[in-house]
mmCIF file of C-alpha atoms in Angstrom:
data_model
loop_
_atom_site.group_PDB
_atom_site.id
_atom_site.type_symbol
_atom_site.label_atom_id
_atom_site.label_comp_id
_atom_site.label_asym_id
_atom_site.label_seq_id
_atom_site.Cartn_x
_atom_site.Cartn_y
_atom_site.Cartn_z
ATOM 1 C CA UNK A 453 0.000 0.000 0.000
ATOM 2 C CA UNK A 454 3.124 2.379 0.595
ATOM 3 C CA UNK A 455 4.194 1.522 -2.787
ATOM 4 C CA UNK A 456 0.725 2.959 -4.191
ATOM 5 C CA UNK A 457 0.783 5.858 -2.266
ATOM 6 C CA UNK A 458 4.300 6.774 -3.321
ATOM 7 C CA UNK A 459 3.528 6.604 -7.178
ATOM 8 C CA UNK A 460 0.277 7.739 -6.900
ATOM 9 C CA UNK A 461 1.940 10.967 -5.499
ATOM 10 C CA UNK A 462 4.982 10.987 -8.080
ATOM 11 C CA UNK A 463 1.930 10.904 -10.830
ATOM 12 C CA UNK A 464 0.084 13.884 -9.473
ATOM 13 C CA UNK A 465 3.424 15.743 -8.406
ATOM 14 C CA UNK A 466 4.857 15.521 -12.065
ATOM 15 C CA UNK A 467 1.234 16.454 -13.738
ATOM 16 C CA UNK A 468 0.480 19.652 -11.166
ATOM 17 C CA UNK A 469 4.339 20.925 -12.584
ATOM 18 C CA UNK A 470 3.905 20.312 -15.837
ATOM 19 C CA UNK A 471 0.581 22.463 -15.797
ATOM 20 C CA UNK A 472 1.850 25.014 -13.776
ATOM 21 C CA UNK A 473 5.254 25.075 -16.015
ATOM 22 C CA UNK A 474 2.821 25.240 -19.317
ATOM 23 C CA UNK A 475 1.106 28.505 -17.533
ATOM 24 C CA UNK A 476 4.035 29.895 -16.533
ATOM 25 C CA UNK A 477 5.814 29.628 -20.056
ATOM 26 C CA UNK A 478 2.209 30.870 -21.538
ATOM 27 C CA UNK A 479 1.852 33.803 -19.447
ATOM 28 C CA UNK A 480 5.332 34.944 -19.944
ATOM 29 C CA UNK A 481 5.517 35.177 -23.187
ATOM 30 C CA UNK A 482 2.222 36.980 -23.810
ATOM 31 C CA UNK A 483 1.642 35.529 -26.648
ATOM 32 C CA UNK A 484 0.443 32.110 -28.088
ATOM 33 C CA UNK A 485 2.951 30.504 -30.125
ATOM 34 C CA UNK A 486 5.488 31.338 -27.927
ATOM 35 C CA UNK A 487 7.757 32.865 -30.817
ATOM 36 C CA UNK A 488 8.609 36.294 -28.791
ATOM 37 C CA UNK A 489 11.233 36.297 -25.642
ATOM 38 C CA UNK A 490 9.994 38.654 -22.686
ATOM 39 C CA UNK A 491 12.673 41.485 -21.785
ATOM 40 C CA UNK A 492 13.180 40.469 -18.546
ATOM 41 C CA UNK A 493 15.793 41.357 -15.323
ATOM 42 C CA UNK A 494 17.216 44.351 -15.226
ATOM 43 C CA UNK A 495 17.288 44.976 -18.778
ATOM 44 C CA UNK A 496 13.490 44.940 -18.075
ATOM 45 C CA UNK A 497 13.990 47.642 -15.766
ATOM 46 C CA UNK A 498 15.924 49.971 -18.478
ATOM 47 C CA UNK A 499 13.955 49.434 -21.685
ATOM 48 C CA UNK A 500 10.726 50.190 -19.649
ATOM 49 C CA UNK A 501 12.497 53.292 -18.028
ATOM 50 C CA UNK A 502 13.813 54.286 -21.460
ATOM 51 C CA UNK A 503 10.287 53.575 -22.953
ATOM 52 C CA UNK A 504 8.427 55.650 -20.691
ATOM 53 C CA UNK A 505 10.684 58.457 -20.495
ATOM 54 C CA UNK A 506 10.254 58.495 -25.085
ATOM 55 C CA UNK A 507 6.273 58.664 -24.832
ATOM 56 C CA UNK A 508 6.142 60.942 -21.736
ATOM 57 C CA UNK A 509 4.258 58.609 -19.365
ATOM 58 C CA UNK A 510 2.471 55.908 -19.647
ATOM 59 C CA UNK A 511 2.230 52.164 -18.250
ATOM 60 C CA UNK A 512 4.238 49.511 -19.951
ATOM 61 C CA UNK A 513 1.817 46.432 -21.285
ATOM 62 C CA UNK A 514 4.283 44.304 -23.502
ATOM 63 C CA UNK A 515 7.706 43.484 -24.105
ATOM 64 C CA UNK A 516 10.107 41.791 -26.564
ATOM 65 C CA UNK A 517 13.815 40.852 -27.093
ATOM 66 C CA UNK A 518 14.821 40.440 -30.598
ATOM 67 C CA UNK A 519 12.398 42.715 -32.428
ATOM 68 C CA UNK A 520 12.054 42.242 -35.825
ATOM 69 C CA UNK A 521 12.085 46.318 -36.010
ATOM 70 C CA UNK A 522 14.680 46.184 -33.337
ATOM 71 C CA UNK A 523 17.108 45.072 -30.279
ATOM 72 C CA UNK A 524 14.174 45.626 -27.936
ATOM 73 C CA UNK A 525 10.197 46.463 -28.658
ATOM 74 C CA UNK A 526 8.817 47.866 -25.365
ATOM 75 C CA UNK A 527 4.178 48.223 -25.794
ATOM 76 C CA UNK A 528 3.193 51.333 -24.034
ATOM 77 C CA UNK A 529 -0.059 52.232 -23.008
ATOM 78 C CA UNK A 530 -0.577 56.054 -22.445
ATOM 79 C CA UNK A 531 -3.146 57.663 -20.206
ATOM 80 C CA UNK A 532 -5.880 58.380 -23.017
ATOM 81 C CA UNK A 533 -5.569 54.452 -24.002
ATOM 82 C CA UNK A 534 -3.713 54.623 -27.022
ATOM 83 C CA UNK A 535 -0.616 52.017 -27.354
ATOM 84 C CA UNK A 536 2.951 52.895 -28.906
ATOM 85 C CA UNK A 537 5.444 50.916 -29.862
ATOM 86 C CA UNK A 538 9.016 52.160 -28.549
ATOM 87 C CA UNK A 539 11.363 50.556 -30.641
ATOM 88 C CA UNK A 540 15.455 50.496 -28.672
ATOM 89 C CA UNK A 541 18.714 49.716 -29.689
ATOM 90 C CA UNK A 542 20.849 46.793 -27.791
ATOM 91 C CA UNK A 543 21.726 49.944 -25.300
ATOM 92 C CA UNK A 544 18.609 51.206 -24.443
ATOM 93 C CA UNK A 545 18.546 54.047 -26.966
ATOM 94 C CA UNK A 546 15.444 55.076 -29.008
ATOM 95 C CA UNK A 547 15.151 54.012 -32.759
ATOM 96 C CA UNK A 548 11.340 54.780 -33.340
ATOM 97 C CA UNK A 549 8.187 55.042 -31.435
ATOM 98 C CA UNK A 550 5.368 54.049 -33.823
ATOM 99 C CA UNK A 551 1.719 54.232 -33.305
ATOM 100 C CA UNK A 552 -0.078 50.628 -32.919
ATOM 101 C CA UNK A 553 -1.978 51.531 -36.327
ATOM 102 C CA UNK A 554 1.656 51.308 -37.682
ATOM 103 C CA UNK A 555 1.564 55.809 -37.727
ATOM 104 C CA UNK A 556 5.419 56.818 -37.026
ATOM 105 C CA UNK A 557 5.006 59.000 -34.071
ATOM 106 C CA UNK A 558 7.591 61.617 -33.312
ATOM 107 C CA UNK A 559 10.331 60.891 -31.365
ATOM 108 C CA UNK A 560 9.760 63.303 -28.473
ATOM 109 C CA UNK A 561 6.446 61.745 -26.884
ATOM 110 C CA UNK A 562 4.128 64.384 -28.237
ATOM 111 C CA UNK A 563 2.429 62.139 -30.782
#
C-alpha cells in the first residue's frame, strides 16, 4: 500500500508541474505561439524606463527581445488608451516610437 501511495503521489506531483510550467511559459511570453522572448531582469527595468521616459508617461503592457524592427520592442499604453510601440537599440537608446496603427510618431512623446 506504501508503494501505491508513493507513485500515486509521483503521478500527481509531475502532472500539477507540468501544468503550472505550461502557464508559466504561456503567461510569460504573452503571446500564443510562444515565438517572442519577454525582456526580462534588469534589462526589463531599463527598456521600460527608457520607454516611458520616449512617450512621456504611460504604463508599460508588452515586451520583446529580438524585435524584428529592433534590439528591444517595449508596448506602451498612455493615459488616453492609445498604445505605442518604442522601438530600442541593444543599449537602451530610441530608434522609433510608432503608433499601434503602424503611424510613425515623433520621437519626443508628443504624438
Amino acid at each position: 500500500m506504501t508503494r501505491k501511495r508513493f507513485v500515486l503521489g509521483a503521478v500527481f506531483a509531475v502532472v500539477t508541474l507540468g501544468a503550472t510550467g505550461a502557464a508559466v511559459v504561456a503567461a510569460s511570453t504573452g503571446d500564443d505561439d510562444g515565438a517572442e522572448a519577454p525582456i526580462v531582469g534588469d534589462a526589463l527595468r531599463q527598456a521600460s524606463e527608457a520607454a516611458i521616459a520616449a512617450t512621456g508617461g504611460g504604463r508599460v503592457t508588452q515586451t520583446e527581445v529580438g524585435d524584428e524592427d529592433s534590439y528591444y520592442e517595449v508596448e506602451v499604453t498612455r493615459d488616453d488608451g492609445s498604445q505605442v510601440d518604442v522601438q530600442l537599440d541593444a543599449s537602451f537608446n530610441l530608434v522609433t516610437v510608432m503608433a499601434d496603427s503602424g503611424d510613425h510618431a515623433d520621437n519626443d512623446g508628443d504624438g
